[in-house]
Short mmCIF file of C-alpha atoms in Angstrom, two decimals:
data_model
loop_
_atom_site.label_atom_id
_atom_site.label_comp_id
_atom_site.label_asym_id
_atom_site.label_seq_id
_atom_site.Cartn_x
_atom_site.Cartn_y
_atom_site.Cartn_z
CA MET N 1 -27.40 10.22 -22.04
CA ARG N 2 -26.76 6.89 -20.84
CA ASP N 3 -27.05 6.11 -17.17
CA PHE N 4 -23.61 6.23 -15.39
CA GLY N 5 -23.78 2.66 -14.30
CA ASP N 6 -23.80 1.76 -17.85
CA ILE N 7 -20.61 3.26 -18.67
CA ALA N 8 -18.38 3.15 -15.43
CA VAL N 9 -17.12 -0.12 -14.19
CA SER N 10 -14.64 -0.52 -11.25
CA LEU N 11 -12.24 -3.68 -10.80
CA LYS N 12 -10.11 -4.07 -7.77
CA GLY N 13 -7.90 -6.77 -9.40
CA LYS N 14 -8.28 -10.05 -7.06
CA SER N 15 -11.31 -11.81 -8.53
CA ASN N 16 -14.05 -12.30 -6.17
CA TYR N 17 -15.85 -14.58 -8.34
CA PRO N 18 -15.74 -18.41 -7.87
CA CYS N 19 -14.79 -20.79 -10.70
CA LEU N 20 -17.95 -22.38 -12.05
CA LEU N 21 -15.88 -25.51 -12.74
CA ARG N 22 -15.27 -25.83 -8.88
CA GLU N 23 -17.13 -23.52 -6.75
CA ASP N 24 -16.63 -25.57 -3.86
CA ALA N 25 -12.86 -24.53 -3.93
CA PHE N 26 -13.48 -20.99 -3.58
CA PRO N 27 -11.69 -18.77 -2.64
CA ASP N 28 -8.47 -20.87 -2.81
CA ILE N 29 -9.52 -21.26 -6.57
CA SER N 30 -11.37 -18.44 -7.85
CA ALA N 31 -12.50 -17.76 -11.69
CA GLU N 32 -9.25 -15.89 -12.36
CA ASP N 33 -7.23 -19.16 -11.61
CA CYS N 34 -8.98 -21.91 -13.51
CA ASN N 35 -8.91 -20.69 -17.08
CA ALA N 36 -6.62 -22.27 -19.69
CA GLY N 37 -4.39 -20.15 -21.96
CA ASN N 38 -7.74 -18.84 -23.67
CA PRO N 39 -10.52 -18.42 -21.04
CA ARG N 40 -12.92 -18.92 -23.88
CA GLU N 41 -12.26 -22.58 -23.85
CA CYS N 42 -14.22 -23.19 -20.91
CA GLN N 43 -17.78 -24.08 -21.41
CA HIS N 44 -18.77 -21.64 -18.81
CA TYR N 45 -17.09 -18.63 -20.12
CA ARG N 46 -20.07 -16.67 -21.15
CA GLU N 47 -21.60 -17.04 -17.61
CA CYS N 48 -18.56 -16.55 -15.77
CA GLY N 49 -18.85 -13.36 -13.35
CA TYR N 50 -15.04 -12.50 -13.57
CA PHE N 51 -14.77 -12.27 -17.41
CA ARG N 52 -18.23 -10.74 -18.11
CA GLN N 53 -17.17 -8.16 -15.64
CA LYS N 54 -13.68 -7.66 -17.28
CA GLU N 55 -15.17 -7.53 -20.78
CA LEU N 56 -17.48 -4.76 -19.67
CA ALA N 57 -14.52 -2.82 -18.12
CA LYS N 58 -12.67 -3.06 -21.29
CA LYS N 59 -15.75 -1.57 -23.46
CA ALA N 60 -16.72 1.24 -20.75
CA ASP N 61 -16.05 4.90 -21.18
CA ILE N 62 -14.85 5.18 -17.69
CA VAL N 63 -12.83 2.33 -15.86
CA VAL N 64 -11.75 2.54 -12.28
CA LEU N 65 -8.76 0.22 -11.41
CA ASN N 66 -6.57 0.26 -8.48
CA ASN N 67 -2.79 0.59 -9.06
CA ALA N 68 -1.66 -3.07 -8.71
CA TYR N 69 -4.39 -4.34 -11.26
CA PHE N 70 -3.72 -1.64 -13.78
CA LEU N 71 0.05 -2.00 -13.88
CA ASN N 72 -0.45 -6.04 -14.35
CA GLU N 73 -3.01 -5.81 -16.84
CA ALA N 74 -1.47 -2.92 -18.91
CA ASN N 75 1.65 -4.31 -19.00
CA GLY N 76 0.56 -8.12 -19.66
CA TRP N 77 0.55 -10.04 -22.72
CA GLN N 78 -2.94 -8.70 -23.70
CA SER N 79 -2.10 -5.21 -22.74
CA SER N 80 -5.57 -4.77 -21.24
CA PHE N 81 -6.68 -1.06 -20.59
CA SER N 82 -3.65 0.25 -22.38
CA GLY N 83 -3.82 2.84 -25.13
CA VAL N 84 -6.65 5.20 -23.45
CA ASP N 85 -7.09 8.85 -24.32
CA ILE N 86 -6.89 10.08 -20.51
CA MET N 87 -5.59 8.39 -17.53
CA ILE N 88 -6.45 9.94 -14.05
CA ALA N 89 -4.00 8.96 -11.44
CA ASP N 90 -5.46 9.61 -7.88
CA GLU N 91 -2.80 9.96 -4.88
CA VAL N 92 -0.16 10.41 -7.46
CA ASP N 93 2.39 11.38 -4.71
CA ALA N 94 2.22 7.57 -3.68
CA LEU N 95 2.25 6.22 -7.11
CA ASP N 96 6.15 5.54 -6.96
CA ASN N 97 5.26 3.05 -4.26
CA ALA N 98 3.01 1.25 -6.31
CA LEU N 99 5.49 1.01 -9.27
CA MET N 100 8.23 0.04 -6.79
CA ASN N 101 5.98 -2.82 -5.78
CA TYR N 102 5.37 -3.79 -9.43
CA ILE N 103 9.03 -3.67 -10.27
CA GLU N 104 10.62 -5.29 -7.38
CA PHE N 105 11.49 -8.97 -7.16
CA LYS N 106 11.14 -11.01 -4.03
CA ILE N 107 11.41 -14.48 -3.61
CA THR N 108 11.45 -16.76 -0.48
CA SER N 109 13.31 -19.93 0.39
CA SER N 110 9.97 -21.70 0.52
CA GLN N 111 9.21 -20.55 -2.84
CA LEU N 112 12.35 -22.05 -4.31
CA GLU N 113 11.52 -25.27 -2.61
CA HIS N 114 7.69 -25.17 -4.05
CA TYR N 115 9.08 -24.34 -7.65
CA ASN N 116 11.73 -27.20 -7.39
CA LEU N 117 14.69 -24.58 -7.71
CA LEU N 118 17.81 -25.13 -5.84
CA PRO N 119 19.22 -21.68 -4.37
CA PRO N 120 22.17 -19.97 -6.08
CA ALA N 121 25.81 -21.45 -4.78
CA ASP N 122 26.14 -18.24 -2.59
CA PRO N 123 22.62 -16.82 -1.99
CA GLU N 124 24.17 -14.00 -0.11
CA LYS N 125 25.76 -12.23 -3.25
CA LYS N 126 23.71 -10.42 -6.11
CA GLU N 127 26.13 -11.76 -8.81
CA SER N 128 25.39 -15.43 -7.71
CA TRP N 129 21.80 -14.81 -8.28
CA LEU N 130 22.40 -13.27 -11.81
CA ASP N 131 24.42 -16.21 -12.68
CA TRP N 132 21.86 -18.50 -11.59
CA ILE N 133 18.71 -16.79 -13.48
CA PRO N 134 19.42 -18.70 -16.78
CA GLY N 135 19.57 -21.99 -15.24
CA ALA N 136 16.48 -21.32 -13.16
CA ILE N 137 14.49 -20.33 -16.36
CA VAL N 138 15.41 -23.54 -18.30
CA ASN N 139 14.07 -25.44 -15.09
CA LEU N 140 10.76 -23.66 -15.09
CA GLU N 141 10.20 -23.83 -18.72
CA GLN N 142 10.69 -27.72 -18.48
CA GLN N 143 8.24 -27.84 -15.67
CA ILE N 144 5.81 -25.73 -17.53
CA SER N 145 5.95 -28.03 -20.47
CA ARG N 146 5.42 -31.11 -18.66
CA SER N 147 2.21 -29.52 -17.02
CA GLU N 148 0.95 -28.15 -20.39
CA GLY N 149 1.36 -31.90 -21.63
CA ARG N 150 -0.68 -33.32 -18.70
CA LEU N 151 -3.37 -30.63 -18.83
CA ARG N 152 -3.86 -31.18 -22.62
CA GLN N 153 -4.22 -35.10 -22.21
CA CYS N 154 -6.81 -34.48 -19.52
CA GLY N 155 -8.77 -32.15 -21.62
CA PHE N 156 -10.08 -28.86 -20.29
CA ALA N 157 -13.62 -29.77 -19.91
CA ASN N 158 -12.56 -32.63 -17.81
CA TRP N 159 -10.53 -30.62 -15.30
CA GLY N 160 -11.05 -31.15 -11.61
CA LYS N 161 -9.45 -29.42 -8.50
CA SER N 162 -6.01 -30.97 -9.09
CA GLU N 163 -5.98 -29.90 -12.75
CA ILE N 164 -6.99 -26.33 -11.71
CA HIS N 165 -4.48 -26.13 -8.96
CA GLU N 166 -1.67 -27.41 -11.65
CA ASN N 167 -2.76 -24.82 -14.05
CA LYS N 168 -2.62 -22.01 -11.38
CA ASN N 169 0.88 -23.21 -10.72
CA LYS N 170 1.80 -23.21 -14.31
CA LYS N 171 0.81 -19.85 -14.66
CA ALA N 172 2.70 -18.66 -11.46
CA MET N 173 5.85 -20.34 -12.98
CA GLN N 174 5.31 -18.39 -16.16
CA ARG N 175 5.18 -15.12 -14.29
CA LEU N 176 8.34 -16.02 -12.40
CA ILE N 177 10.14 -16.59 -15.82
CA ASP N 178 8.88 -12.97 -16.87
CA LYS N 179 10.09 -11.57 -13.50
CA LEU N 180 13.54 -13.38 -13.65
CA SER N 181 13.95 -12.09 -17.40
CA PHE N 182 13.14 -8.60 -16.35
CA ILE N 183 15.70 -8.69 -13.57
CA GLN N 184 18.38 -10.34 -15.70
CA SER N 185 18.11 -7.52 -18.13
CA GLU N 186 17.56 -4.64 -15.90
CA VAL N 187 19.81 -5.16 -12.68
CA ASP N 188 22.82 -2.87 -12.52
CA ASN N 189 24.69 -0.73 -9.99
CA THR N 190 21.48 1.41 -9.66
CA TRP N 191 19.73 -1.53 -8.18
CA ILE N 192 20.19 -3.22 -4.45
CA PHE N 193 20.16 -6.58 -3.40
CA TYR N 194 19.59 -8.08 0.36
CA PHE N 195 17.99 -10.69 2.12
CA GLN N 196 16.25 -10.95 5.29
CA ASP N 197 14.67 -13.46 7.84
CA ARG N 198 10.90 -14.24 7.47
CA ASP N 199 8.65 -14.22 10.69
CA ARG N 200 7.46 -17.75 9.32
CA GLY N 201 10.81 -18.98 9.07
CA GLY N 202 13.40 -19.15 6.13
CA TYR N 203 14.78 -16.15 4.15
CA GLU N 204 13.35 -13.54 1.57
CA PHE N 205 15.80 -12.41 -1.25
CA ILE N 206 14.98 -9.13 -2.66
CA PHE N 207 15.94 -6.99 -5.58
CA LYS N 208 14.95 -3.44 -5.87
CA PRO N 209 15.93 -0.31 -7.84
CA VAL N 210 16.94 2.78 -5.72
CA THR N 211 14.69 4.78 -7.87
CA VAL N 212 11.80 3.93 -10.07
CA GLY N 213 11.58 7.24 -12.25
CA LYS N 214 13.34 5.66 -15.28
CA TYR N 215 10.50 2.81 -15.37
CA ALA N 216 7.42 5.12 -15.16
CA ASN N 217 7.04 5.99 -18.87
CA ARG N 218 7.46 2.41 -19.79
CA PHE N 219 4.96 0.91 -17.29
CA LEU N 220 2.64 3.67 -16.74
CA TRP N 221 2.45 7.03 -18.57
CA ASP N 222 2.97 5.39 -22.18
CA HIS N 223 -0.46 3.72 -21.78
CA ALA N 224 -2.37 7.04 -22.11
CA GLU N 225 -2.17 9.95 -24.34
CA TYR N 226 -3.08 12.52 -21.53
CA LYS N 227 -2.37 12.23 -17.88
CA VAL N 228 -3.73 13.88 -14.74
CA GLY N 229 -2.27 13.46 -11.45
CA MET N 230 -4.13 14.38 -8.31
CA SER N 231 -3.52 14.25 -4.48
CA GLY N 232 -4.04 16.37 -1.46
CA THR N 233 -0.37 16.02 -0.63
CA ILE N 234 1.79 16.49 -3.64
CA LEU N 235 3.64 19.54 -1.47
CA ALA N 236 6.68 19.41 -3.59
CA ALA N 237 5.74 19.13 -7.34
CA ASP N 238 9.42 19.04 -8.53
CA ILE N 239 10.32 15.91 -6.20
CA THR N 240 7.12 14.14 -7.21
CA CYS N 241 7.83 14.72 -10.88
CA ARG N 242 11.34 13.53 -10.49
CA GLU N 243 10.25 10.26 -8.55
CA LEU N 244 7.90 9.61 -11.39
CA GLY N 245 10.06 10.27 -14.53
CA ILE N 246 7.91 13.50 -15.45
CA ASP N 247 10.03 15.97 -17.50
CA GLU N 248 7.43 18.69 -17.71
CA CYS N 249 4.01 19.17 -16.40
CA ASP N 250 1.41 21.81 -15.66
CA TYR N 251 0.66 22.18 -11.72
CA MET N 252 -2.14 23.63 -9.73
CA ARG N 253 -2.27 24.13 -5.97
CA LEU N 254 -5.61 24.69 -4.14
CA ASP N 255 -6.33 25.58 -0.59
CA SER N 256 -8.74 23.58 1.53
CA PRO N 257 -12.27 24.48 1.26
CA PHE N 258 -13.12 23.27 4.61
CA PRO N 259 -13.38 25.90 7.52
CA ILE N 260 -10.29 26.08 9.43
CA GLU N 261 -12.39 25.90 12.81
CA ASN N 262 -13.58 22.37 11.92
CA ARG N 263 -9.90 20.91 11.51
CA PRO N 264 -7.76 21.99 14.38
CA ILE N 265 -4.61 20.26 14.80
CA TYR N 266 -3.32 20.34 18.39
CA TYR N 267 0.56 19.63 18.60
CA LYS N 268 1.36 18.25 22.09
CA PRO N 269 5.16 17.46 22.35
CA ILE N 270 4.87 15.08 25.15
CA ALA N 271 7.08 12.22 24.07
CA ASN N 272 10.01 11.43 21.70
CA ILE N 273 9.23 8.60 19.66
CA THR N 274 12.24 6.90 18.08
CA ARG N 275 13.27 3.39 17.71
CA LYS N 276 15.59 3.69 20.56
CA THR N 277 13.55 5.72 23.00
CA MET N 278 10.14 3.96 22.09
CA TYR N 279 9.52 1.71 25.05
CA VAL N 280 10.67 4.33 27.48
CA GLN N 281 8.39 6.89 25.96
CA LEU N 282 5.28 4.83 25.33
CA PRO N 283 3.91 4.96 29.07
CA ILE N 284 4.05 8.87 28.66
CA LEU N 285 2.21 8.74 25.43
CA LYS N 286 -0.43 6.33 26.74
CA ASN N 287 -1.10 8.68 29.67
CA GLU N 288 -1.60 11.74 27.45
CA ILE N 289 -3.89 9.68 25.09
CA GLU N 290 -5.94 8.48 27.89
CA LYS N 291 -6.34 12.19 29.14
CA ASP N 292 -7.78 13.20 25.51
CA LEU N 293 -9.98 10.23 25.09
CA LEU N 294 -11.94 11.61 28.10
CA LYS N 295 -12.96 14.50 26.07
CA TYR N 296 -14.81 12.38 23.52
CA PRO N 297 -17.06 9.86 25.83
CA ASP N 298 -19.53 9.53 22.98
CA ARG N 299 -17.65 9.91 19.89
CA LYS N 300 -15.15 7.60 17.88
CA VAL N 301 -11.55 8.20 17.91
CA LEU N 302 -9.03 6.88 15.48
CA ILE N 303 -5.48 6.51 16.81
CA HIS N 304 -2.66 6.40 14.14
CA THR N 305 -0.28 4.10 15.84
CA VAL N 306 2.09 4.18 12.60
CA SER N 307 3.36 0.68 13.74
CA TYR N 308 2.19 -2.65 14.94
CA ASP N 309 4.58 -2.16 17.92
CA ILE N 310 2.83 0.85 19.41
CA GLN N 311 -0.74 -0.73 18.39
CA ARG N 312 0.22 -3.69 20.52
CA TYR N 313 1.15 -1.64 23.55
CA LEU N 314 -1.75 0.55 23.51
CA ARG N 315 -3.97 -2.33 23.04
CA ASP N 316 -2.61 -3.98 26.04
CA ASN N 317 -2.39 -0.90 28.35
CA LEU N 318 -5.12 1.67 27.44
CA SER N 319 -7.80 1.63 30.33
CA CYS N 320 -10.79 2.04 27.97
CA GLN N 321 -10.64 -1.67 26.91
CA GLU N 322 -14.18 -1.85 26.53
CA ARG N 323 -14.10 0.78 23.66
CA LEU N 324 -10.97 -0.53 21.73
CA THR N 325 -10.96 -2.07 18.41
CA TRP N 326 -8.00 -2.73 15.86
CA HIS N 327 -6.95 -4.64 13.00
CA THR N 328 -4.33 -6.98 11.39
CA SER N 329 -2.74 -6.72 8.02
CA MET N 330 -5.38 -9.46 7.07
CA ASP N 331 -8.63 -8.02 8.32
CA ARG N 332 -8.00 -4.14 7.50
CA GLU N 333 -10.87 -3.56 5.46
CA MET N 334 -13.50 -5.72 7.58
CA ALA N 335 -12.25 -3.86 10.65
CA LEU N 336 -12.71 -0.57 9.09
CA GLU N 337 -16.26 -1.32 7.80
CA ASP N 338 -17.32 -2.68 11.40
CA PHE N 339 -15.73 0.72 12.93
CA LYS N 340 -17.51 2.90 10.51
CA LYS N 341 -21.01 0.86 10.89
CA SER N 342 -20.84 0.80 14.64
CA ARG N 343 -22.90 2.92 16.90
CA ARG N 344 -20.55 2.49 19.98
CA PRO N 345 -17.70 5.16 20.62
CA LEU N 346 -15.01 2.83 19.56
CA VAL N 347 -11.50 3.67 19.77
CA MET N 348 -9.63 2.12 16.51
CA LEU N 349 -5.79 1.48 17.00
CA SER N 350 -4.45 1.40 13.23
CA PRO N 351 -0.98 1.52 11.79
CA SER N 352 -2.21 1.86 8.09
CA PHE N 353 -5.32 4.23 8.07
CA ASP N 354 -3.28 6.97 6.67
CA ARG N 355 -4.74 6.49 3.01
CA GLY N 356 -7.81 4.94 1.41
CA VAL N 357 -9.93 5.64 4.59
CA ASP N 358 -13.15 7.89 4.23
CA LEU N 359 -14.52 8.77 7.65
CA ARG N 360 -17.68 10.78 6.86
CA GLU N 361 -19.90 12.81 9.09
CA GLY N 362 -22.17 10.01 9.88
CA ASP N 363 -19.43 7.79 11.07
CA ASN N 364 -19.19 10.04 14.21
CA VAL N 365 -15.28 10.25 14.65
CA GLY N 366 -14.58 13.15 16.82
CA ALA N 367 -10.86 12.92 17.02
CA GLN N 368 -7.64 11.68 15.34
CA MET N 369 -4.45 11.07 17.47
CA ILE N 370 -1.07 10.46 15.84
CA CYS N 371 1.41 8.77 17.92
CA LYS N 372 4.44 9.00 15.90
CA VAL N 373 5.76 11.10 12.89
CA PRO N 374 5.40 8.24 10.04
CA TYR N 375 9.11 8.22 8.83
CA LEU N 376 9.96 5.45 6.40
CA ASN N 377 12.35 2.75 8.01
CA LEU N 378 15.85 3.53 7.58
CA GLY N 379 16.54 -0.12 8.11
CA ASP N 380 15.12 -0.77 4.56
CA PRO N 381 18.47 -0.77 2.45
CA GLN N 382 16.43 0.85 -0.53
CA VAL N 383 15.28 3.78 1.59
CA LYS N 384 18.79 4.13 3.06
CA ALA N 385 20.38 4.19 -0.38
CA LYS N 386 18.05 6.60 -1.66
CA THR N 387 18.70 9.00 1.38
CA ASP N 388 22.42 9.00 0.12
CA LEU N 389 21.36 10.33 -3.28
CA PRO N 390 21.48 14.13 -3.92
CA GLY N 391 18.19 15.45 -2.42
CA GLY N 392 17.52 11.98 -0.64
CA TRP N 393 17.03 13.60 2.64
CA THR N 394 14.59 16.03 1.33
CA TRP N 395 12.68 13.20 -0.31
CA TYR N 396 12.78 11.36 3.12
CA GLN N 397 11.34 14.12 4.94
CA LEU N 398 8.73 14.81 2.19
CA LYS N 399 7.38 11.40 2.61
CA ALA N 400 6.79 11.75 6.08
CA THR N 401 5.15 15.08 5.75
CA GLN N 402 2.85 13.70 3.04
CA THR N 403 1.71 10.54 5.18
CA LEU N 404 1.39 12.95 8.36
CA LEU N 405 -0.88 15.43 6.48
CA GLN N 406 -2.89 12.49 4.86
CA MET N 407 -3.45 11.01 8.45
CA THR N 408 -5.05 14.37 9.54
CA GLY N 409 -7.58 14.33 6.62
CA ARG N 410 -9.24 11.14 7.25
CA SER N 411 -11.94 12.42 9.36
CA VAL N 412 -12.65 15.85 7.76
CA ARG N 413 -14.29 15.00 4.36
CA SER N 414 -16.76 18.03 3.94
CA ALA N 415 -17.27 21.61 4.92
CA ARG N 416 -19.80 20.59 7.88
CA GLN N 417 -17.62 17.90 9.37
CA LYS N 418 -15.57 18.63 12.35
CA CYS N 419 -12.78 16.55 13.78
CA ASP N 420 -9.73 17.58 16.14
CA THR N 421 -6.31 16.02 15.59
CA TYR N 422 -3.67 15.56 17.98
CA ILE N 423 0.12 15.20 17.28
CA TYR N 424 2.12 13.67 20.28
CA ASP N 425 5.54 13.34 18.85
CA GLU N 426 8.37 15.80 19.61
CA GLN N 427 9.78 14.83 16.29
CA PHE N 428 7.02 16.65 14.32
CA GLY N 429 8.47 20.07 15.58
CA ARG N 430 11.61 19.39 13.72
CA LEU N 431 10.07 18.07 10.81
CA ARG N 432 7.56 21.13 10.53
CA ASN N 433 10.40 23.44 10.56
CA GLN N 434 12.56 21.59 8.07
CA MET N 435 9.75 21.47 5.61
CA LYS N 436 7.73 24.69 6.53
CA ASN N 437 8.32 25.80 2.74
CA ALA N 438 6.41 22.49 1.40
CA ILE N 439 3.55 22.25 3.92
CA PRO N 440 0.64 24.34 2.64
CA ALA N 441 -0.53 27.51 4.65
CA TRP N 442 -4.20 25.98 4.88
CA TRP N 443 -2.89 23.10 7.20
CA MET N 444 -0.08 25.06 8.85
CA ASP N 445 -2.61 27.83 9.95
CA ALA N 446 -4.93 24.99 11.72
CA THR N 447 -1.87 23.93 13.98
CA ARG N 448 -2.09 24.97 17.44
CA ASP N 449 1.08 24.19 19.74
CA ILE N 450 -0.06 23.26 23.33
CA ARG N 451 2.94 22.87 25.69
CA PRO N 452 2.61 19.96 28.25
CA ALA N 453 2.06 21.12 31.79
CA LEU N 454 4.94 20.03 34.03
CA ASN N 455 5.30 19.89 37.88
CA GLN N 456 7.83 21.41 39.78
CA THR N 457 10.33 18.68 39.31
CA GLY N 458 9.91 18.88 35.70
CA MET N 459 7.84 15.98 35.10
CA LEU N 460 4.61 15.77 33.03
CA ILE N 461 1.43 16.13 34.94
#
């Protein structure tokens, strides 16, 4: 029997290998960026870490890929990792999000400028963009042709930093052409178009299908003969299947193997956290969190803030400043590793640790605190359009329930591990009642309602 390390390869997608032609330019230029149309043209191909690892992955019996990398590779011009016998999709209930990220089209005003493209005559209208696409494709193809001529004249072996940058830009333009061609052929009345201000200035223009189910076979399921989908929070198999274009499947539901006493969930409805009431309710939330933090002076605590607004408020106002840690969208993974490795009883404020976070027994997490029910943003035109479809509100409530249950599972990863969970948002009571038939009994049985203590005037104590 071969050693497992010889047959299993994991690729995360983004190249972590420097280009051997220009190692000094890493990570701005990686091994993935510098190759020509055929990477074997490079004199360093055989020793290039990125392509060596990729070739190993193609030959391996077991390959672990993240969603974005698989979708791009399997549907790319080489169809890498397509045609496998078995595909196992973890967190299958969130796979529609990965498909949406792959299918949707976004372009900013600064990108238009970078690619020397004038915007449509009326950039606020979908039809204007569809009329604009053919001319934009011609423009991009002409730019690519000129770049190819310059790069050929230079000779691949003589490429320096500027040539590698130009090749990187050429490949980006080709990807943009592919996306524009797809949009031109697919956009109909089942797609939405909108634009929004960007934090860094300018605008972002967005095309999205309201649902992605009709694209699932083409971009996902057709790449394997047999498919297995797994998740701790499928909850409603019929809705998950509908969202992922699955007509027929076998479904198995299992109870939690972890003792109920190790995973208590305390529902303390002390604040009504909505967009309109948030800043009135946040001081109440903060006070209750501080009371509960006193119960865990020697253990770490993960606070699911759900949003960066709540994260910032708690970061600035919680009294235990010496224990606080947090992350941005840029340093999430680094902050997570530091939190796990630290021996201090840190309090992590995170809006995005609901999935992909494995806090084990040795990480010493004693409690998780959920500030707000994680409803999707109804200000997103695609989310709003989906709720207007038949069954849309059930889907909307299901997504919030799935995320909530995922949050509660971050720190109970074995039968020996114990972690308390607190839910403070009054909105949970309504959601629990609406989704009681979908929430599994093993989770519901662990929930304990704790009514807030009030003084004689009806105020929280």
